[in-house]
CSV table of C-alpha atoms and ligand atoms in Angstrom, one decimal:
chain,number,residue,atom,x,y,z
A,70,MET,CA,54.2,158.1,72.7
A,71,ILE,CA,51.2,156.8,74.7
A,72,SER,CA,48.2,155.8,72.6
A,73,ALA,CA,45.1,157.9,72.8
A,74,VAL,CA,43.2,154.9,74.2
A,75,MET,CA,44.9,154.2,77.6
A,76,PRO,CA,47.1,151.2,77.1
A,77,ASN,CA,45.9,149.2,80.2
A,78,TYR,CA,44.7,146.2,78.0
A,79,ALA,CA,46.6,143.7,75.9
A,80,ARG,CA,44.5,143.8,72.8
A,81,THR,CA,44.3,142.0,69.4
A,82,ALA,CA,45.6,143.8,66.3
A,83,PHE,CA,42.2,143.7,64.7
A,84,ALA,CA,39.1,145.6,65.8
A,85,LEU,CA,35.6,144.1,65.9
A,86,ILE,CA,33.1,146.2,64.0
A,87,LYS,CA,29.9,144.2,63.5
A,88,GLY,CA,28.0,141.4,65.1
A,89,GLU,CA,25.0,139.2,64.3
A,90,GLY,CA,23.8,136.2,66.3
A,91,MET,CA,26.8,134.0,67.1
A,92,TYR,CA,29.2,135.8,64.8
A,93,VAL,CA,31.3,139.0,64.8
A,94,TRP,CA,33.3,140.6,62.0
A,95,ALA,CA,36.7,142.2,62.2
A,96,ASP,CA,37.9,145.3,60.4
A,97,ASP,CA,40.2,143.1,58.3
A,98,GLY,CA,37.2,141.3,56.9
A,99,ARG,CA,37.5,138.1,58.9
A,100,ARG,CA,34.4,136.5,60.5
A,101,PHE,CA,34.6,134.8,63.9
A,102,LEU,CA,32.3,132.5,65.8
A,103,ASP,CA,32.0,134.2,69.2
A,104,MET,CA,32.5,131.6,71.9
A,105,GLY,CA,33.5,134.3,74.4
A,106,ALA,CA,30.4,136.6,74.1
A,107,GLY,CA,32.4,139.6,75.3
A,108,ILE,CA,33.2,137.6,78.5
A,109,ALA,CA,29.8,136.2,79.2
A,110,VAL,CA,28.0,139.5,78.3
A,111,ASN,CA,26.3,139.0,75.0
A,112,SER,CA,23.9,136.4,76.5
A,113,LEU,CA,21.6,136.3,73.4
A,114,GLY,CA,24.4,136.8,70.9
A,115,HIS,CA,24.8,140.0,68.9
A,116,CYS,CA,22.0,142.3,67.9
A,117,HIS,CA,19.2,139.8,68.9
A,118,PRO,CA,16.1,141.1,67.2
A,119,LYS,CA,14.1,141.3,70.5
A,120,MET,CA,16.9,143.3,72.1
A,121,VAL,CA,17.2,145.6,69.1
A,122,ALA,CA,13.5,146.2,69.1
A,123,ALA,CA,13.3,146.9,72.8
A,124,LEU,CA,16.2,149.3,72.8
A,125,THR,CA,15.0,151.0,69.6
A,126,GLU,CA,11.6,151.6,71.1
A,127,GLN,CA,13.0,152.8,74.4
A,128,ALA,CA,15.5,155.1,72.6
A,129,GLN,CA,12.6,156.9,71.0
A,130,THR,CA,10.8,157.2,74.3
A,131,LEU,CA,13.0,158.0,77.3
A,132,TRP,CA,16.7,157.3,77.9
A,133,HIS,CA,17.6,158.5,81.4
A,134,VAL,CA,15.8,159.9,84.4
A,135,SER,CA,17.2,160.3,87.8
A,136,ASN,CA,16.5,157.9,90.7
A,137,LEU,CA,14.8,160.9,92.3
A,138,TYR,CA,11.8,159.6,90.3
A,139,ARG,CA,10.1,156.3,90.0
A,140,VAL,CA,11.4,154.4,87.0
A,141,ALA,CA,8.8,152.1,85.4
A,142,GLY,CA,11.3,149.8,83.8
A,143,GLN,CA,13.0,149.1,87.1
A,144,GLU,CA,9.7,148.1,88.6
A,145,LYS,CA,9.0,145.7,85.7
A,146,VAL,CA,12.5,144.1,85.8
A,147,ALA,CA,12.6,143.9,89.6
A,148,ASP,CA,9.3,142.2,89.6
A,149,GLN,CA,10.6,139.7,87.1
A,150,LEU,CA,13.8,139.0,89.1
A,151,VAL,CA,11.9,138.8,92.4
A,152,ALA,CA,9.3,136.4,90.9
A,153,HIS,CA,12.1,134.1,89.6
A,154,SER,CA,14.6,134.2,92.4
A,155,PHE,CA,15.1,134.0,96.2
A,156,ALA,CA,15.1,137.8,96.3
A,157,ASP,CA,12.5,140.2,97.7
A,158,THR,CA,14.1,143.4,96.4
A,159,VAL,CA,16.6,144.6,93.7
A,160,PHE,CA,19.0,147.5,93.4
A,161,PHE,CA,20.3,148.5,90.0
A,162,ASN,CA,23.7,149.8,89.0
A,163,ASN,CA,26.0,149.6,86.0
A,164,SER,CA,28.7,146.9,86.3
A,165,GLY,CA,29.8,143.8,88.2
A,166,ALA,CA,32.3,145.8,90.2
A,167,GLU,CA,29.6,148.2,91.4
A,168,ALA,CA,27.2,145.3,92.2
A,169,VAL,CA,29.8,143.5,94.4
A,170,GLU,CA,30.8,146.7,96.0
A,171,ALA,CA,27.1,147.4,96.8
A,172,ALA,CA,26.7,143.9,98.1
A,173,ILE,CA,29.7,144.4,100.5
A,174,LYS,CA,28.3,147.7,101.7
A,175,MET,CA,24.8,146.1,102.2
A,176,ALA,CA,26.3,143.3,104.4
A,177,ARG,CA,28.1,145.9,106.6
A,178,ARG,CA,25.0,148.1,106.7
A,179,TYR,CA,22.9,145.1,107.8
A,180,HIS,CA,25.0,144.6,110.9
A,181,PHE,CA,25.0,148.3,111.5
A,182,GLY,CA,21.2,148.2,111.4
A,183,GLU,CA,21.3,145.3,113.9
A,184,GLY,CA,23.3,147.4,116.3
A,185,GLN,CA,26.5,145.5,115.6
A,186,PRO,CA,28.6,147.9,113.6
A,187,GLU,CA,31.7,146.0,114.8
A,188,LYS,CA,30.8,143.3,112.4
A,189,PHE,CA,32.4,144.5,109.2
A,190,ARG,CA,34.9,141.9,108.0
A,191,ILE,CA,34.2,139.9,104.8
A,192,ILE,CA,35.6,136.4,104.2
A,193,SER,CA,36.3,135.6,100.6
A,194,CYS,CA,38.2,132.9,98.8
A,195,GLU,CA,41.6,132.4,97.3
A,196,GLY,CA,41.4,132.4,93.5
A,197,SER,CA,38.4,134.7,93.5
A,198,PHE,CA,37.8,137.7,91.3
A,199,HIS,CA,35.2,140.3,92.4
A,200,GLY,CA,35.9,143.4,90.3
A,201,ARG,CA,38.4,146.3,90.1
A,202,SER,CA,37.1,148.8,92.6
A,203,LEU,CA,39.3,149.1,95.7
A,204,ALA,CA,37.0,147.1,98.0
A,205,ASP,CA,36.5,144.5,95.2
A,206,LEU,CA,40.3,144.1,94.8
A,207,ALA,CA,40.6,143.7,98.5
A,208,ALA,CA,37.9,141.0,98.4
A,209,GLY,CA,39.4,139.3,95.4
A,210,ALA,CA,42.5,137.3,95.6
A,211,ASN,CA,44.6,138.4,92.7
A,212,GLU,CA,47.9,140.0,94.0
A,213,LYS,CA,48.7,141.2,90.5
A,214,HIS,CA,45.5,143.2,90.3
A,215,ARG,CA,46.4,145.0,93.6
A,216,GLU,CA,50.0,145.8,92.7
A,217,GLY,CA,50.7,149.5,93.0
A,218,PHE,CA,47.1,150.3,94.0
A,219,GLY,CA,47.5,149.9,97.8
A,220,PRO,CA,46.7,150.4,100.5
A,221,MET,CA,43.7,148.2,100.2
A,222,PRO,CA,40.5,148.9,102.3
A,223,GLU,CA,40.5,147.0,105.5
A,224,GLY,CA,38.3,144.1,106.5
A,225,PHE,CA,38.9,141.3,104.0
A,226,ASP,CA,40.0,137.8,105.0
A,227,HIS,CA,40.9,135.1,102.5
A,228,VAL,CA,40.5,131.3,102.9
A,229,PRO,CA,41.1,128.5,100.4
A,230,PHE,CA,38.2,128.0,97.9
A,231,ASP,CA,36.0,125.0,98.6
A,232,ASN,CA,37.3,124.5,102.2
A,233,LEU,CA,34.5,124.8,104.8
A,234,ASN,CA,36.8,124.1,107.7
A,235,ALA,CA,39.1,127.0,106.8
A,236,MET,CA,36.1,129.2,106.4
A,237,ARG,CA,34.7,128.3,109.8
A,238,ALA,CA,38.2,128.9,111.4
A,239,ALA,CA,38.4,132.4,109.9
A,240,ILE,CA,35.2,133.6,111.5
A,241,THR,CA,35.7,136.2,114.4
A,242,ASP,CA,33.4,138.5,116.3
A,243,GLU,CA,34.0,141.0,113.6
A,244,THR,CA,32.9,138.9,110.6
A,245,ALA,CA,29.9,140.3,108.7
A,246,ALA,CA,29.6,138.1,105.6
A,247,ILE,CA,31.0,135.4,103.4
A,248,LEU,CA,31.4,136.3,99.7
A,249,VAL,CA,31.8,133.5,97.1
A,250,GLU,CA,31.5,132.8,93.4
A,251,PRO,CA,29.5,129.6,92.8
A,252,VAL,CA,32.0,128.9,90.1
A,253,GLN,CA,35.2,130.9,90.0
A,254,GLY,CA,35.3,132.6,86.6
A,255,GLU,CA,38.4,134.7,86.1
A,256,GLY,CA,40.2,132.4,88.5
A,257,GLY,CA,40.0,129.6,86.0
A,258,ILE,CA,36.5,128.2,85.9
A,259,ARG,CA,37.0,126.5,89.2
A,260,THR,CA,34.0,124.6,90.6
A,261,ALA,CA,33.5,123.7,94.2
A,262,SER,CA,32.5,120.2,95.5
A,263,ALA,CA,28.8,119.5,95.6
A,264,GLY,CA,28.1,120.4,99.2
A,265,PHE,CA,30.1,123.6,99.3
A,266,LEU,CA,27.4,126.3,98.9
A,267,LYS,CA,25.2,124.3,101.2
A,268,GLY,CA,28.0,124.3,103.7
A,269,VAL,CA,28.5,128.1,103.3
A,270,ARG,CA,24.8,128.6,103.9
A,271,GLU,CA,24.9,126.5,107.1
A,272,ILE,CA,28.0,128.4,108.4
A,273,CYS,CA,26.3,131.8,107.7
A,274,ASP,CA,23.1,130.6,109.5
A,275,GLU,CA,25.1,129.3,112.5
A,276,PHE,CA,27.1,132.5,113.0
A,277,GLY,CA,24.5,135.1,111.9
A,278,LEU,CA,26.5,136.1,108.8
A,279,ILE,CA,25.3,137.4,105.5
A,280,MET,CA,25.9,135.0,102.6
A,281,ILE,CA,26.8,137.0,99.4
A,282,LEU,CA,27.1,135.3,96.1
A,283,ASP,CA,29.0,136.9,93.3
A,284,GLU,CA,27.0,135.7,90.3
A,285,VAL,CA,28.3,138.4,88.0
A,286,GLN,CA,29.6,135.7,85.6
A,287,THR,CA,27.6,132.6,86.6
A,288,GLY,CA,24.2,134.4,86.6
A,289,ASN,CA,21.5,135.2,84.1
A,290,GLY,CA,21.0,131.7,82.7
A,291,ARG,CA,24.7,130.8,81.9
A,292,THR,CA,24.7,127.6,83.8
A,293,GLY,CA,21.3,126.5,82.7
A,294,LYS,CA,19.4,128.0,85.7
A,295,LEU,CA,18.7,131.7,86.0
A,296,PHE,CA,21.3,131.7,88.8
A,297,ALA,CA,24.0,129.0,89.4
A,298,HIS,CA,23.2,128.6,93.2
A,299,GLU,CA,19.8,127.1,92.2
A,300,TRP,CA,21.7,123.9,91.3
A,301,ALA,CA,22.9,123.7,94.9
A,302,GLY,CA,19.4,124.0,96.4
A,303,VAL,CA,20.3,126.9,98.7
A,304,THR,CA,19.8,130.6,98.5
A,305,PRO,CA,22.0,133.5,99.5
A,306,ASP,CA,21.0,136.7,101.4
A,307,ILE,CA,22.5,138.9,98.8
A,308,LEU,CA,23.5,138.3,95.2
A,309,ALA,CA,25.5,140.5,92.8
A,310,THR,CA,25.1,140.1,89.1
A,311,ALA,CA,26.0,142.0,85.9
A,312,LYS,CA,27.7,140.7,82.7
A,313,GLY,CA,24.9,138.8,80.9
A,314,LEU,CA,22.1,140.7,82.6
A,315,GLY,CA,21.7,143.4,79.9
A,316,GLY,CA,22.6,141.1,77.0
A,317,GLY,CA,25.4,143.6,76.0
A,318,PHE,CA,24.0,146.7,77.7
A,319,PRO,CA,26.1,147.7,80.7
A,320,VAL,CA,24.0,147.1,83.8
A,321,GLY,CA,24.4,145.4,87.2
A,322,ALA,CA,22.1,144.4,90.0
A,323,VAL,CA,22.1,143.4,93.6
A,324,LEU,CA,19.3,141.0,94.6
A,325,ALA,CA,18.5,140.6,98.3
A,326,THR,CA,16.1,139.3,100.8
A,327,GLU,CA,14.0,141.7,102.7
A,328,ALA,CA,15.9,141.0,105.9
A,329,ALA,CA,19.3,141.6,104.4
A,330,ALA,CA,18.1,144.9,102.7
A,331,LYS,CA,16.2,146.4,105.6
A,332,ALA,CA,18.9,148.9,106.5
A,333,MET,CA,19.1,150.3,103.0
A,334,THR,CA,17.0,153.3,103.8
A,335,PRO,CA,16.5,156.3,101.4
A,336,GLY,CA,19.8,158.0,100.9
A,337,SER,CA,22.0,155.1,102.1
A,338,HIS,CA,23.3,154.2,98.7
A,339,GLY,CA,22.8,155.3,95.1
A,340,SER,CA,23.9,155.5,91.5
A,341,THR,CA,23.3,158.3,89.0
A,342,PHE,CA,23.1,155.9,86.0
A,343,GLY,CA,21.7,152.9,87.9
A,344,GLY,CA,18.7,151.4,86.3
A,345,THR,CA,18.0,153.9,83.5
A,346,PRO,CA,15.0,153.2,81.3
A,347,LEU,CA,17.4,152.3,78.4
A,348,ALA,CA,19.2,149.7,80.6
A,349,MET,CA,15.9,148.3,81.9
A,350,ALA,CA,14.6,147.9,78.4
A,351,ALA,CA,17.6,145.7,77.6
A,352,VAL,CA,17.3,143.7,80.8
A,353,GLY,CA,13.6,143.2,80.4
A,354,ALA,CA,14.0,142.0,76.8
A,355,MET,CA,16.8,139.6,77.9
A,356,LEU,CA,14.7,138.2,80.7
A,357,ASP,CA,11.7,137.8,78.5
A,358,VAL,CA,13.7,135.5,76.3
A,359,VAL,CA,15.6,133.6,79.0
A,360,LEU,CA,12.6,133.0,81.2
A,361,ALA,CA,10.4,131.9,78.3
A,362,PRO,CA,9.3,128.2,78.7
A,363,GLY,CA,12.0,125.8,77.4
A,364,PHE,CA,14.8,128.3,77.0
A,365,LEU,CA,16.9,127.3,80.0
A,366,ALA,CA,16.3,123.7,79.3
A,367,GLN,CA,17.7,124.2,75.8
A,368,VAL,CA,20.8,126.0,77.3
A,369,ASP,CA,21.3,122.9,79.6
A,370,LYS,CA,20.9,120.6,76.6
A,371,MET,CA,23.4,122.5,74.4
A,372,ALA,CA,25.8,122.7,77.4
A,373,ARG,CA,25.8,118.9,77.6
A,374,VAL,CA,26.5,118.6,73.9
A,375,LEU,CA,29.4,121.0,74.1
A,376,TRP,CA,30.8,119.3,77.2
A,377,ASP,CA,30.6,115.9,75.5
A,378,LYS,CA,32.3,117.0,72.3
A,379,LEU,CA,35.0,119.0,74.1
A,380,GLY,CA,35.7,116.0,76.2
A,381,GLY,CA,36.4,114.1,73.0
A,382,VAL,CA,39.0,116.7,72.0
A,383,VAL,CA,40.6,116.7,75.4
A,384,ALA,CA,41.0,112.9,75.3
A,385,LYS,CA,42.6,113.1,71.9
A,386,TYR,CA,45.2,115.7,72.7
A,387,PRO,CA,46.4,115.2,76.3
A,388,GLN,CA,49.7,117.0,75.4
A,389,VAL,CA,47.6,120.2,74.8
A,390,LEU,CA,44.5,119.9,77.0
A,391,GLU,CA,44.2,118.5,80.5
A,392,ASP,CA,40.5,118.8,81.4
A,393,VAL,CA,37.1,120.3,80.8
A,394,ARG,CA,35.6,122.1,83.8
A,395,GLY,CA,32.8,124.4,84.8
A,396,GLN,CA,29.0,124.4,84.7
A,397,GLY,CA,26.6,124.7,81.8
A,398,LEU,CA,27.8,127.2,79.2
A,399,MET,CA,30.6,128.4,81.5
A,400,VAL,CA,33.3,126.0,80.3
A,401,GLY,CA,37.0,126.0,80.9
A,402,MET,CA,39.7,123.8,79.5
A,403,ARG,CA,43.0,123.6,81.4
A,404,CYS,CA,45.9,123.7,79.0
A,405,ALA,CA,49.1,121.7,79.1
A,406,VAL,CA,50.6,124.4,76.9
A,407,GLU,CA,50.4,128.2,77.5
A,408,ASN,CA,46.7,129.1,77.3
A,409,GLY,CA,47.4,132.2,75.1
A,410,LEU,CA,48.9,130.0,72.5
A,411,LEU,CA,45.5,128.1,72.2
A,412,VAL,CA,43.5,131.4,72.2
A,413,ASP,CA,45.6,132.7,69.3
A,414,LYS,CA,45.4,129.4,67.4
A,415,MET,CA,41.6,129.5,67.8
A,416,ILE,CA,41.5,133.0,66.4
A,417,GLU,CA,43.5,131.7,63.4
A,418,HIS,CA,40.7,129.1,62.9
A,419,GLY,CA,38.0,131.7,63.3
A,420,VAL,CA,36.8,131.2,66.9
A,421,LEU,CA,37.0,133.6,69.8
A,422,THR,CA,37.7,132.2,73.3
A,423,VAL,CA,38.8,133.9,76.5
A,424,PRO,CA,41.8,133.1,78.7
A,425,ALA,CA,41.4,132.7,82.5
A,426,GLY,CA,43.6,131.9,85.5
A,427,GLU,CA,45.1,128.4,86.1
A,428,ASN,CA,46.2,128.4,82.5
A,429,VAL,CA,42.6,127.9,81.3
A,430,VAL,CA,40.8,128.8,78.0
A,431,ARG,CA,37.2,129.7,78.5
A,432,MET,CA,34.2,129.2,76.3
A,433,LEU,CA,31.2,131.4,77.4
A,434,PRO,CA,29.1,131.3,74.3
A,435,PRO,CA,25.8,133.2,73.8
A,436,MET,CA,23.0,131.1,75.1
A,437,ILE,CA,21.4,131.0,71.6
A,438,ILE,CA,24.1,128.5,70.6
A,439,GLU,CA,23.0,125.6,68.4
A,440,GLU,CA,24.6,122.3,67.7
A,441,SER,CA,26.0,123.5,64.4
A,442,HIS,CA,27.9,126.2,66.2
A,443,ILE,CA,29.2,123.7,68.7
A,444,ASP,CA,30.5,121.5,65.8
A,445,GLU,CA,32.2,124.6,64.3
A,446,ALA,CA,33.9,125.4,67.6
A,447,VAL,CA,34.9,121.9,68.3
A,448,ALA,CA,36.4,121.4,64.7
A,449,ALA,CA,38.4,124.6,65.2
A,450,LEU,CA,39.6,123.3,68.6
A,451,ASP,CA,40.6,120.0,67.1
A,452,LYS,CA,42.6,121.7,64.3
A,453,SER,CA,44.2,124.1,66.8
A,454,CYS,CA,45.2,121.3,69.1
A,455,ALA,CA,46.5,119.2,66.2
A,456,GLU,CA,48.8,122.0,65.1
A,457,ILE,CA,50.0,122.8,68.6
A,458,ALA,CA,50.7,119.1,69.2
A,459,ALA,CA,52.6,118.8,65.9
A,460,GLY,CA,54.6,121.8,66.9
A,461,LEU,CA,55.5,120.2,70.2
A,462,LYS,CA,56.7,117.1,68.4
A,463,THR,CA,59.0,118.9,66.0
A,464,GLU,CA,60.4,120.8,69.0
A,465,LYS,CA,61.2,117.5,70.6
A,466,THR,CA,62.7,115.8,67.6
A,467,GLY,CA,64.2,118.9,66.0
B,6,PLP,C1,33.5,140.3,85.6
B,6,PLP,C2,33.3,140.0,87.1
B,6,PLP,C3,33.3,141.0,88.0
B,6,PLP,C4,33.5,142.5,87.6
B,6,PLP,O1,32.5,142.9,86.7
B,6,PLP,P1,32.8,144.3,85.9
B,6,PLP,O2,31.5,144.5,85.2
B,6,PLP,O3,34.0,144.1,85.0
B,6,PLP,O4,33.1,145.4,86.9
B,6,PLP,C5,33.0,140.7,89.3
B,6,PLP,N1,32.8,139.4,89.7
B,6,PLP,C6,32.9,138.4,88.8
B,6,PLP,C7,32.7,137.0,89.3
B,6,PLP,C8,33.2,138.6,87.5
B,6,PLP,O5,33.3,137.6,86.6
């Protein structure tokens, strides 16, 4: 008989029932160091006092109002995002999938507004993940995610990641935009070469295309900058984000330049739940912490410590781990064994990690991580690798 909760996930046997800071507790009494942060969502860990205070206060004041009315929290948060990014304007919704979907719609609408509605195609990259709506599945590159859900919406072309020549060659008179992740997350924490985003920007400028960045996973401080593209010294026209934005509260956002958003006239797009006072209280509290002087520098510092120590474990167990990859606190380790085996071993040793494509195990810890937590995670990784390596040896000799 089918379970009451639809069985479309492969879940652990235990349930998580409580969280505090870097730790979560399971219903069987075990405590875990949370190096996955709900897949880059709990950006300030669990039940951060400032988040709890902001949400509690808002819960006693006003939860939801329609976007028929001005929403004070949206204005505050949009001002914060505009002040600290390339963007001139921000649209709020509820998830990464919706944010990317809205970004795609906006790129098409831009060309419509320019009197060129024939420009509707989006170029995206192999290995990318952009969410689970139909358009996002068409933009993403995972065949398995599309299986049985066709036909896909029309207008998406795929080129190899980190290949500017292929990108250039794919442009036609119908191309509207290029959509990329600065670091591919679900695809396996794949980074591009240093000049890639700059090259994408140049191509978009040359051909009059909208540059869309999917920073759903890379955004909101995770790489040590508020948004990952800041490292590359270029800015997009449109940026979709979500995951860490609400620090655990479901919220997404599309950031855009004035030029890219000028066709988004009243009634052109909308969301019932987008940008509720409750969600905005969460985002505002999250941004207050992340944008406070020194916070992102500390994220960068902790990321370097984590990388350094993970590198040591990778060097020690080449039969288990092949490399460390990523940016900031978005770290992947490519496994020489099946990645699920390492995720399970880490659970045995009290640490939560997240699998990704290319046989990678991800660490996406809360940005409040301290060196003691890094040492705890690295010790668990060392033990896990030692046990897996010993198992490989007995397999060979036995
Ligand atoms: C998670 C993710 C999405 C989808 O976000 P949801 O909130 O699950 O809809 C889209 N793009 C990227 C890069 C992601 O990591």
